[in-house]
PDB file of C-alpha atoms and ligand atoms in Angstrom:
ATOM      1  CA  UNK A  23       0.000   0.000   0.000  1.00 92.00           C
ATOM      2  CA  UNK A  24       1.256   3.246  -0.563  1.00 97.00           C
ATOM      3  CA  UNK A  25       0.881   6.981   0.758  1.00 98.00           C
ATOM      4  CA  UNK A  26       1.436  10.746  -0.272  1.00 98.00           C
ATOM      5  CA  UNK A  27       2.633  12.775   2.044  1.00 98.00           C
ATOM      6  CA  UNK A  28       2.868  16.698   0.583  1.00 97.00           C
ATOM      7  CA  UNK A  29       4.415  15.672  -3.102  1.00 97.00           C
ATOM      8  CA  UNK A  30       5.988  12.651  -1.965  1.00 97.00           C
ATOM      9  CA  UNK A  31       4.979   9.171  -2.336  1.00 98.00           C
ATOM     10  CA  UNK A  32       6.005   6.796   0.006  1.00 98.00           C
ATOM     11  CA  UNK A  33       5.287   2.378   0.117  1.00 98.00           C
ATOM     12  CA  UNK A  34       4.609   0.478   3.436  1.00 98.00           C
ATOM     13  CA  UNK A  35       8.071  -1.707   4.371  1.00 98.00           C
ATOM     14  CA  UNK A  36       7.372  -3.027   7.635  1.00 98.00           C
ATOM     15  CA  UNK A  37       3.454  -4.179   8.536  1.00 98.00           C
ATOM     16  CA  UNK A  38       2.002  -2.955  11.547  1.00 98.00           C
ATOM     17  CA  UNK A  39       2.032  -6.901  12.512  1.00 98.00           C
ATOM     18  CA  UNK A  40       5.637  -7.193  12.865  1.00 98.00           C
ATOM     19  CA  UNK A  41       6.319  -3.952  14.476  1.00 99.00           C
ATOM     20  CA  UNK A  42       4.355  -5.161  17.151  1.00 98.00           C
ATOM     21  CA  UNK A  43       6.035  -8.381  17.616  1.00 98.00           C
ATOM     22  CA  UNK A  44       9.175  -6.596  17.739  1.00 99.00           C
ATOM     23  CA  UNK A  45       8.222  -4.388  20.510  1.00 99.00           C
ATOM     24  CA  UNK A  46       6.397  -7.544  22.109  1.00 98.00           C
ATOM     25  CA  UNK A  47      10.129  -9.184  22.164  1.00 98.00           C
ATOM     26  CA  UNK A  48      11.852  -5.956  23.569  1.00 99.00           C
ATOM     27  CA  UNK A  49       9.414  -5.847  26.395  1.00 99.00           C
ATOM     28  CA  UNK A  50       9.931  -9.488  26.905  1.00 98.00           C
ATOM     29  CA  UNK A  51      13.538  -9.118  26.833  1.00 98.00           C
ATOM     30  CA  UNK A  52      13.247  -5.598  28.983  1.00 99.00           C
ATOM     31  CA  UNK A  53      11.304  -7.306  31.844  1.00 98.00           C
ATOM     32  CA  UNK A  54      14.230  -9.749  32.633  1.00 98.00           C
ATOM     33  CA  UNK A  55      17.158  -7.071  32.708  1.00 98.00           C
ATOM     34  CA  UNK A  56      15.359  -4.812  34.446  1.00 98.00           C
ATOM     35  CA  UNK A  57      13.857  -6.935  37.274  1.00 98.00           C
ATOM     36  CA  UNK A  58      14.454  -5.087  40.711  1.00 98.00           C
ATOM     37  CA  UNK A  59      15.918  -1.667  38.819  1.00 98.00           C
ATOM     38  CA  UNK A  60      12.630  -0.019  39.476  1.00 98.00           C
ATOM     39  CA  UNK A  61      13.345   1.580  35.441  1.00 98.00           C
ATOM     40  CA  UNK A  62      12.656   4.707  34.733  1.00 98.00           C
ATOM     41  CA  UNK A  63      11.668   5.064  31.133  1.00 98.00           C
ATOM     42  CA  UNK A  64      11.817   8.430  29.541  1.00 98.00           C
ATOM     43  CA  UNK A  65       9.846   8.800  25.856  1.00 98.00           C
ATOM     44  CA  UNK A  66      11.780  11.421  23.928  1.00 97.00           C
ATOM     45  CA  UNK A  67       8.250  13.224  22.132  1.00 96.00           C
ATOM     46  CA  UNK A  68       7.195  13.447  19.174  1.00 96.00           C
ATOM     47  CA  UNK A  69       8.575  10.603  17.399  1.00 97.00           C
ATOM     48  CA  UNK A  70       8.568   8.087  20.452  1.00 98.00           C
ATOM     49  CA  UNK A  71       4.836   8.655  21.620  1.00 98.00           C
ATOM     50  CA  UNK A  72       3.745   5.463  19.372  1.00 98.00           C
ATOM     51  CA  UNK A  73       6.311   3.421  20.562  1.00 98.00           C
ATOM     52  CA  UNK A  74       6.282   4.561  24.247  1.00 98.00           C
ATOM     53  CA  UNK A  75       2.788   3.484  24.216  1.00 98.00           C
ATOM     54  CA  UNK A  76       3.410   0.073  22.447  1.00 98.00           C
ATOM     55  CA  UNK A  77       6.031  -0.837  24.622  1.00 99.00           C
ATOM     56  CA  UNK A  78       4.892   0.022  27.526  1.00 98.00           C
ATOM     57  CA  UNK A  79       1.702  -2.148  27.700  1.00 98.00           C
ATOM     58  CA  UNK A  80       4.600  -5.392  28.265  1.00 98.00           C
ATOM     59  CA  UNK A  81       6.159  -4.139  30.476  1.00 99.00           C
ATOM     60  CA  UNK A  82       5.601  -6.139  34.092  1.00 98.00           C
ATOM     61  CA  UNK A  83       8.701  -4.897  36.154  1.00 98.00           C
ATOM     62  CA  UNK A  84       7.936  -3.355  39.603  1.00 98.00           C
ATOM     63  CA  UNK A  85       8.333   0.172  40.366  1.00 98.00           C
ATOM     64  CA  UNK A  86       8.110   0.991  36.410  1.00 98.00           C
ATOM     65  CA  UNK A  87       7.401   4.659  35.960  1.00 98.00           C
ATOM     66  CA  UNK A  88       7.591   6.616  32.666  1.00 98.00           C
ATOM     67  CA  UNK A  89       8.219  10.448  32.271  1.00 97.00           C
ATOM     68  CA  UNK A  90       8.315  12.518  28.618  1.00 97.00           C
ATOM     69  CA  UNK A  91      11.153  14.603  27.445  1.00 97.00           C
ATOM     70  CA  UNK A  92      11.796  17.135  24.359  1.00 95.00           C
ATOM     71  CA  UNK A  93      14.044  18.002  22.398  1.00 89.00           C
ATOM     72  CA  UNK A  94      14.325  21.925  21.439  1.00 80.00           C
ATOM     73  CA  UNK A  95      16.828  22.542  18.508  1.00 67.00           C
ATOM     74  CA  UNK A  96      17.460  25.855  18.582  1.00 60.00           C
ATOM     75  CA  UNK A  97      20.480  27.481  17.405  1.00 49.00           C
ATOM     76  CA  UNK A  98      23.244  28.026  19.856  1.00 48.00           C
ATOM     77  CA  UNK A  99      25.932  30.603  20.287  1.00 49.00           C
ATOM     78  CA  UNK A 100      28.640  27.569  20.327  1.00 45.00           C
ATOM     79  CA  UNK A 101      30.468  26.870  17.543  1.00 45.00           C
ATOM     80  CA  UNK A 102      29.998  23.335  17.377  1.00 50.00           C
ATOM     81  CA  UNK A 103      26.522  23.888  15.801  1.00 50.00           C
ATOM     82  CA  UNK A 104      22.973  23.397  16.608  1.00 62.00           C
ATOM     83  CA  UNK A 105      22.223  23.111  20.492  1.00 62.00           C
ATOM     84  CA  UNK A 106      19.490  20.582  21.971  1.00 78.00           C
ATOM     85  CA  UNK A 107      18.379  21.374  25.031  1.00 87.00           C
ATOM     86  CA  UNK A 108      16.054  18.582  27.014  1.00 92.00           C
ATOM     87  CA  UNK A 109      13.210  19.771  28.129  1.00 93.00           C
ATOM     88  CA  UNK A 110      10.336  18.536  30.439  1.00 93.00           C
ATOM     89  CA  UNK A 111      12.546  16.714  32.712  1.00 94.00           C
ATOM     90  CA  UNK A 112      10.760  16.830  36.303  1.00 92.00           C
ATOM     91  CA  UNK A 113      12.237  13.458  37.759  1.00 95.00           C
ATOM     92  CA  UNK A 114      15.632  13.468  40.360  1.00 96.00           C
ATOM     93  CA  UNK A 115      17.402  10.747  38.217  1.00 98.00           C
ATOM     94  CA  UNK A 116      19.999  10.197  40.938  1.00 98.00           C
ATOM     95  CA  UNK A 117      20.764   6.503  41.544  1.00 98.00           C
ATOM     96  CA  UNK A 118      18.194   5.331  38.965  1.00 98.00           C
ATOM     97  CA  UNK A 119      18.044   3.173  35.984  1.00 98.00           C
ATOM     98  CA  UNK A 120      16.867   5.019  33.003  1.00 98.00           C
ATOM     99  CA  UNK A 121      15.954   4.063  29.811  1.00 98.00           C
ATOM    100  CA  UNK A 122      15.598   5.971  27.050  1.00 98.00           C
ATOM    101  CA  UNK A 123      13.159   5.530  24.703  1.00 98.00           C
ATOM    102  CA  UNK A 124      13.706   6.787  20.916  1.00 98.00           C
ATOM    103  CA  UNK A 125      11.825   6.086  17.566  1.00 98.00           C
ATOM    104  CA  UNK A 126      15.322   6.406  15.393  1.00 98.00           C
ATOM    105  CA  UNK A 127      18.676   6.032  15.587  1.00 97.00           C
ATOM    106  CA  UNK A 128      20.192   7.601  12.143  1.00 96.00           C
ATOM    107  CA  UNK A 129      23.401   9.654  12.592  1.00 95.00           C
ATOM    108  CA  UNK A 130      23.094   9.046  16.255  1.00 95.00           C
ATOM    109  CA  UNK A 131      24.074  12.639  17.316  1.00 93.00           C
ATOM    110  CA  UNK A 132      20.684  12.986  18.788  1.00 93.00           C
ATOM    111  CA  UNK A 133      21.531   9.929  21.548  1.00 96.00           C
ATOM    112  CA  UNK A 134      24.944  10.334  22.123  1.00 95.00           C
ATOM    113  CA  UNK A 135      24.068  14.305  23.342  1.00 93.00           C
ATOM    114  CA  UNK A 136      20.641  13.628  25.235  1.00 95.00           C
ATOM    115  CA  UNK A 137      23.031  10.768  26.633  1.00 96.00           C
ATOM    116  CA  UNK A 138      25.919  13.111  27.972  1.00 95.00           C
ATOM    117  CA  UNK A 139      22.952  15.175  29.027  1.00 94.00           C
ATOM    118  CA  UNK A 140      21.572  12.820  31.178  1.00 96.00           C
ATOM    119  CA  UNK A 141      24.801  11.588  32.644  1.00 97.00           C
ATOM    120  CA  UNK A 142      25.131  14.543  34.236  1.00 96.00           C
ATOM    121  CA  UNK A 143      22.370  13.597  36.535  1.00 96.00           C
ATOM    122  CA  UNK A 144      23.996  11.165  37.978  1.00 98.00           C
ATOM    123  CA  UNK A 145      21.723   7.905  37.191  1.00 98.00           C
ATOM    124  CA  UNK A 146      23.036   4.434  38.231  1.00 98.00           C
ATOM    125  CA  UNK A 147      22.707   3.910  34.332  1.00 98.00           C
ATOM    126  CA  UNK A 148      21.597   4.868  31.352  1.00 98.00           C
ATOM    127  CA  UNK A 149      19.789   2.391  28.294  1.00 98.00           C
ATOM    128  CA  UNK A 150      19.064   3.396  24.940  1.00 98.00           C
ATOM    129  CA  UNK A 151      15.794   1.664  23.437  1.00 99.00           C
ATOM    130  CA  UNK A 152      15.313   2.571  19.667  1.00 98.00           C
ATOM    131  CA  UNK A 153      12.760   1.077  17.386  1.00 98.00           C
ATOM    132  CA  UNK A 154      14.763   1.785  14.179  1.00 98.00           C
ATOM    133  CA  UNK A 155      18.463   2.422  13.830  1.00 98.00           C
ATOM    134  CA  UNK A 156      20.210   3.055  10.632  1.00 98.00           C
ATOM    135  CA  UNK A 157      23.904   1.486  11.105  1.00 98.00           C
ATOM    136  CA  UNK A 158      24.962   2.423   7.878  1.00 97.00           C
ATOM    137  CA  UNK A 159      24.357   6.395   8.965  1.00 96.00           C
ATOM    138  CA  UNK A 160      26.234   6.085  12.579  1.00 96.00           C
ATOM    139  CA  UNK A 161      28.733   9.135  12.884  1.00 95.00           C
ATOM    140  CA  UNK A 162      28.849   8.822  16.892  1.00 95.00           C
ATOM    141  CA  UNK A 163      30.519   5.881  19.109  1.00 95.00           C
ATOM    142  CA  UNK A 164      27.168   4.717  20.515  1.00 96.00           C
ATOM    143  CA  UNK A 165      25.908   1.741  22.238  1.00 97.00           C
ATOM    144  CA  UNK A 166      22.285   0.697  21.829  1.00 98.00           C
ATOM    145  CA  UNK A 167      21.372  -1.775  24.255  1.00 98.00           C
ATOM    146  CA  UNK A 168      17.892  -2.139  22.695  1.00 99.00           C
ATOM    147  CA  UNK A 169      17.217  -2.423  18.626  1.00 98.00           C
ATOM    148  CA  UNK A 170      14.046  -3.352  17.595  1.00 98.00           C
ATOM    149  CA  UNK A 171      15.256  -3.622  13.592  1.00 98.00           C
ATOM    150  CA  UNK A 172      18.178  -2.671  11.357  1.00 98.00           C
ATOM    151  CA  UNK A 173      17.026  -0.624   8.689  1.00 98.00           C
ATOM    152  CA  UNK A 174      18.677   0.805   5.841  1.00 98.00           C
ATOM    153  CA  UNK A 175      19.771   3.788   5.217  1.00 97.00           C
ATOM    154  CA  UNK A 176      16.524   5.801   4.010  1.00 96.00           C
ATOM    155  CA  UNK A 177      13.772   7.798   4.708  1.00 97.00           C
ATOM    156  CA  UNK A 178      11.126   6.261   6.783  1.00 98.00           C
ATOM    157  CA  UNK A 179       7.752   7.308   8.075  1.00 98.00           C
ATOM    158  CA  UNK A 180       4.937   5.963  10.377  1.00 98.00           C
ATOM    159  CA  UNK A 181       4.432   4.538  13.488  1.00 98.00           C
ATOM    160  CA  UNK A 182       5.382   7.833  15.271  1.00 98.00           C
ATOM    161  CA  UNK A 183       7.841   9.048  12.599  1.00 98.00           C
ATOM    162  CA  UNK A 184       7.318  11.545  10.695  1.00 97.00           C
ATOM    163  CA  UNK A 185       8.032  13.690   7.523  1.00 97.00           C
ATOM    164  CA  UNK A 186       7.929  17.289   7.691  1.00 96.00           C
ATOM    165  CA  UNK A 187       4.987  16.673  10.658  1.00 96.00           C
ATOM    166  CA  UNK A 188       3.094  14.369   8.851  1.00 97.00           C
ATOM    167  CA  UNK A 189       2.854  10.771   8.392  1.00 98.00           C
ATOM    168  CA  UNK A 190       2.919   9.983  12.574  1.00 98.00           C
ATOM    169  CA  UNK A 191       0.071   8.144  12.263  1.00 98.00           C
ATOM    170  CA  UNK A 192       0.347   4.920  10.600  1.00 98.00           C
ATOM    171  CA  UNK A 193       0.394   1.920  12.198  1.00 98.00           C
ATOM    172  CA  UNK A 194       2.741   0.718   9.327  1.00 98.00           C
ATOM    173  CA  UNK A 195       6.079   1.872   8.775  1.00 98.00           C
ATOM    174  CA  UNK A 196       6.567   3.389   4.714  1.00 98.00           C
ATOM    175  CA  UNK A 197       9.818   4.054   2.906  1.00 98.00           C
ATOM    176  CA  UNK A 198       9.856   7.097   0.661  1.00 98.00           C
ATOM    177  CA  UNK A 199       9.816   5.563  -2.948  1.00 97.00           C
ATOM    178  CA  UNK A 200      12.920   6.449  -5.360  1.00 88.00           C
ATOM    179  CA  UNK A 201      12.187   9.244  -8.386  1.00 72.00           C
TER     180      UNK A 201
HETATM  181  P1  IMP B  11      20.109  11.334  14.607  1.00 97.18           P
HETATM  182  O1  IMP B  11      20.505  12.396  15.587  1.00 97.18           O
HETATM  183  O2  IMP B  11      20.736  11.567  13.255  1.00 97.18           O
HETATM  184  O3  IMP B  11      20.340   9.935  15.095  1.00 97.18           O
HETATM  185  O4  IMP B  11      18.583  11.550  14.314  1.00 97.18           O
HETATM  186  C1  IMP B  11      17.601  11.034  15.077  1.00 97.18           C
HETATM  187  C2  IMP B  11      16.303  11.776  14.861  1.00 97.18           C
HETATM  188  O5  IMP B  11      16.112  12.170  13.491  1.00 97.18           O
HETATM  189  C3  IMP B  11      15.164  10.858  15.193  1.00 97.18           C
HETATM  190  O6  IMP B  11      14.770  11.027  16.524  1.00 97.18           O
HETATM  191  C4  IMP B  11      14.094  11.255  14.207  1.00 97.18           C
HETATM  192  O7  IMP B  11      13.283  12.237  14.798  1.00 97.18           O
HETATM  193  C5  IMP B  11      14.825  11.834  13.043  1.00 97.18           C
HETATM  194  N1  IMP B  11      14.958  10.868  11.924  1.00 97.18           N
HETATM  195  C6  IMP B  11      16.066  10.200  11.529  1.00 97.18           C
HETATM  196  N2  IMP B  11      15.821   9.410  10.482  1.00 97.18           N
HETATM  197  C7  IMP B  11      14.512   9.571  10.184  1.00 97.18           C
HETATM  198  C8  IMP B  11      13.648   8.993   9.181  1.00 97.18           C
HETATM  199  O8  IMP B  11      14.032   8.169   8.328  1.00 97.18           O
HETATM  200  N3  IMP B  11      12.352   9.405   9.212  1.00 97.18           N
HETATM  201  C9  IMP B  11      11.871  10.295  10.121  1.00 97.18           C
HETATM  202  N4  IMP B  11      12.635  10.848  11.082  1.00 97.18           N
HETATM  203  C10 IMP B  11      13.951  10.494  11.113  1.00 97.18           C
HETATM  204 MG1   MG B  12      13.046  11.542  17.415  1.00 97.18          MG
END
């Protein structure tokens, strides 16, 4: 099946079906490493709110809580480029186990800065969960200790992503057609 989004066409890759069972196993696998952590989880909004929400429904460990966070990109006075500061953040993260919740991992800029961010609130330690990751687009030196599915290396909609705003909506996951 395929979609248009503004003047771009884009063709479902992943069914809603699968995506499902892959956050079914993640929870599965989440609820035995986590047992007696008392996890907080922390969905990084927009893109994560589908996937939060998915996820979240398997998850059995005691003490879970879950908290949302943004990202503003705005542009900073430092040199090294575009600034993201988190935003939302109400929880003391001292001594806890958080895990981050994301819907991508492309370049992996975004992670490896909310991840120094983070860090500097002391937690006892610090997961990243993605959905998607791109390996073929890492630039940063990154561990992900959750991966739903490897994807290649283009654009992708749905399921919480989006493109240009639009698109967050699908249950299915669509790659933007070539041409
Ligand atoms: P990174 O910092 O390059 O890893 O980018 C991660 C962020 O870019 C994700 O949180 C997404 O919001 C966005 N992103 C990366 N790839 C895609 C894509 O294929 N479709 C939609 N959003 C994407
Ligand atoms: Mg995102």
């Amino acid at each position: 099946m395929k979609i248009k989004l503004y003047d771009k066409t884009f063709e479902v890759s992943l069914p809603a079906k699968e995506i499902d069972e892959i956050i079914a196993e993640m929870g599965k696998k989440m609820n035995k490493d986590l047992e007696g952590k008392k996890p907080l989880f922390l969905c990084v909004l927009n893109g994560s709110f589908m996937f939060a929400s998915d996820l979240m429904k398997h998850i059995t460990v005691e003490g879970t809580e879950i908290s949302f966070v943004k990202l503003s990109s705005y542009s900073g006075v430092q040199t090294s480029g575009t600034v993201r500061e988190l935003i939302g953040l109400n929880e003391n993260l001292e001594g806890r186990t958080v895990v981050i919740l994301e819907d991508i991992v492309d370049s992996g800029i975004t992670m490896f800065g909310t991840k120094a961010t983070l860090s500097k609130m002391n937690p006892a330690e610090i997961k990243i969960a993605t959905l998607f990751f791109k390996p073929d687009a890492l630039k940063r030196d990154l561990t992900l200790d959750y991966v739903g599915k490897e994807i290649p290396n283009d654009f992708i909609v749905g399921r919480g992503l989006d493109f240009d705003g639009l698109g967050r909506n699908y249950p299915d996951l669509y790659t933007l057609c070539e041409e």
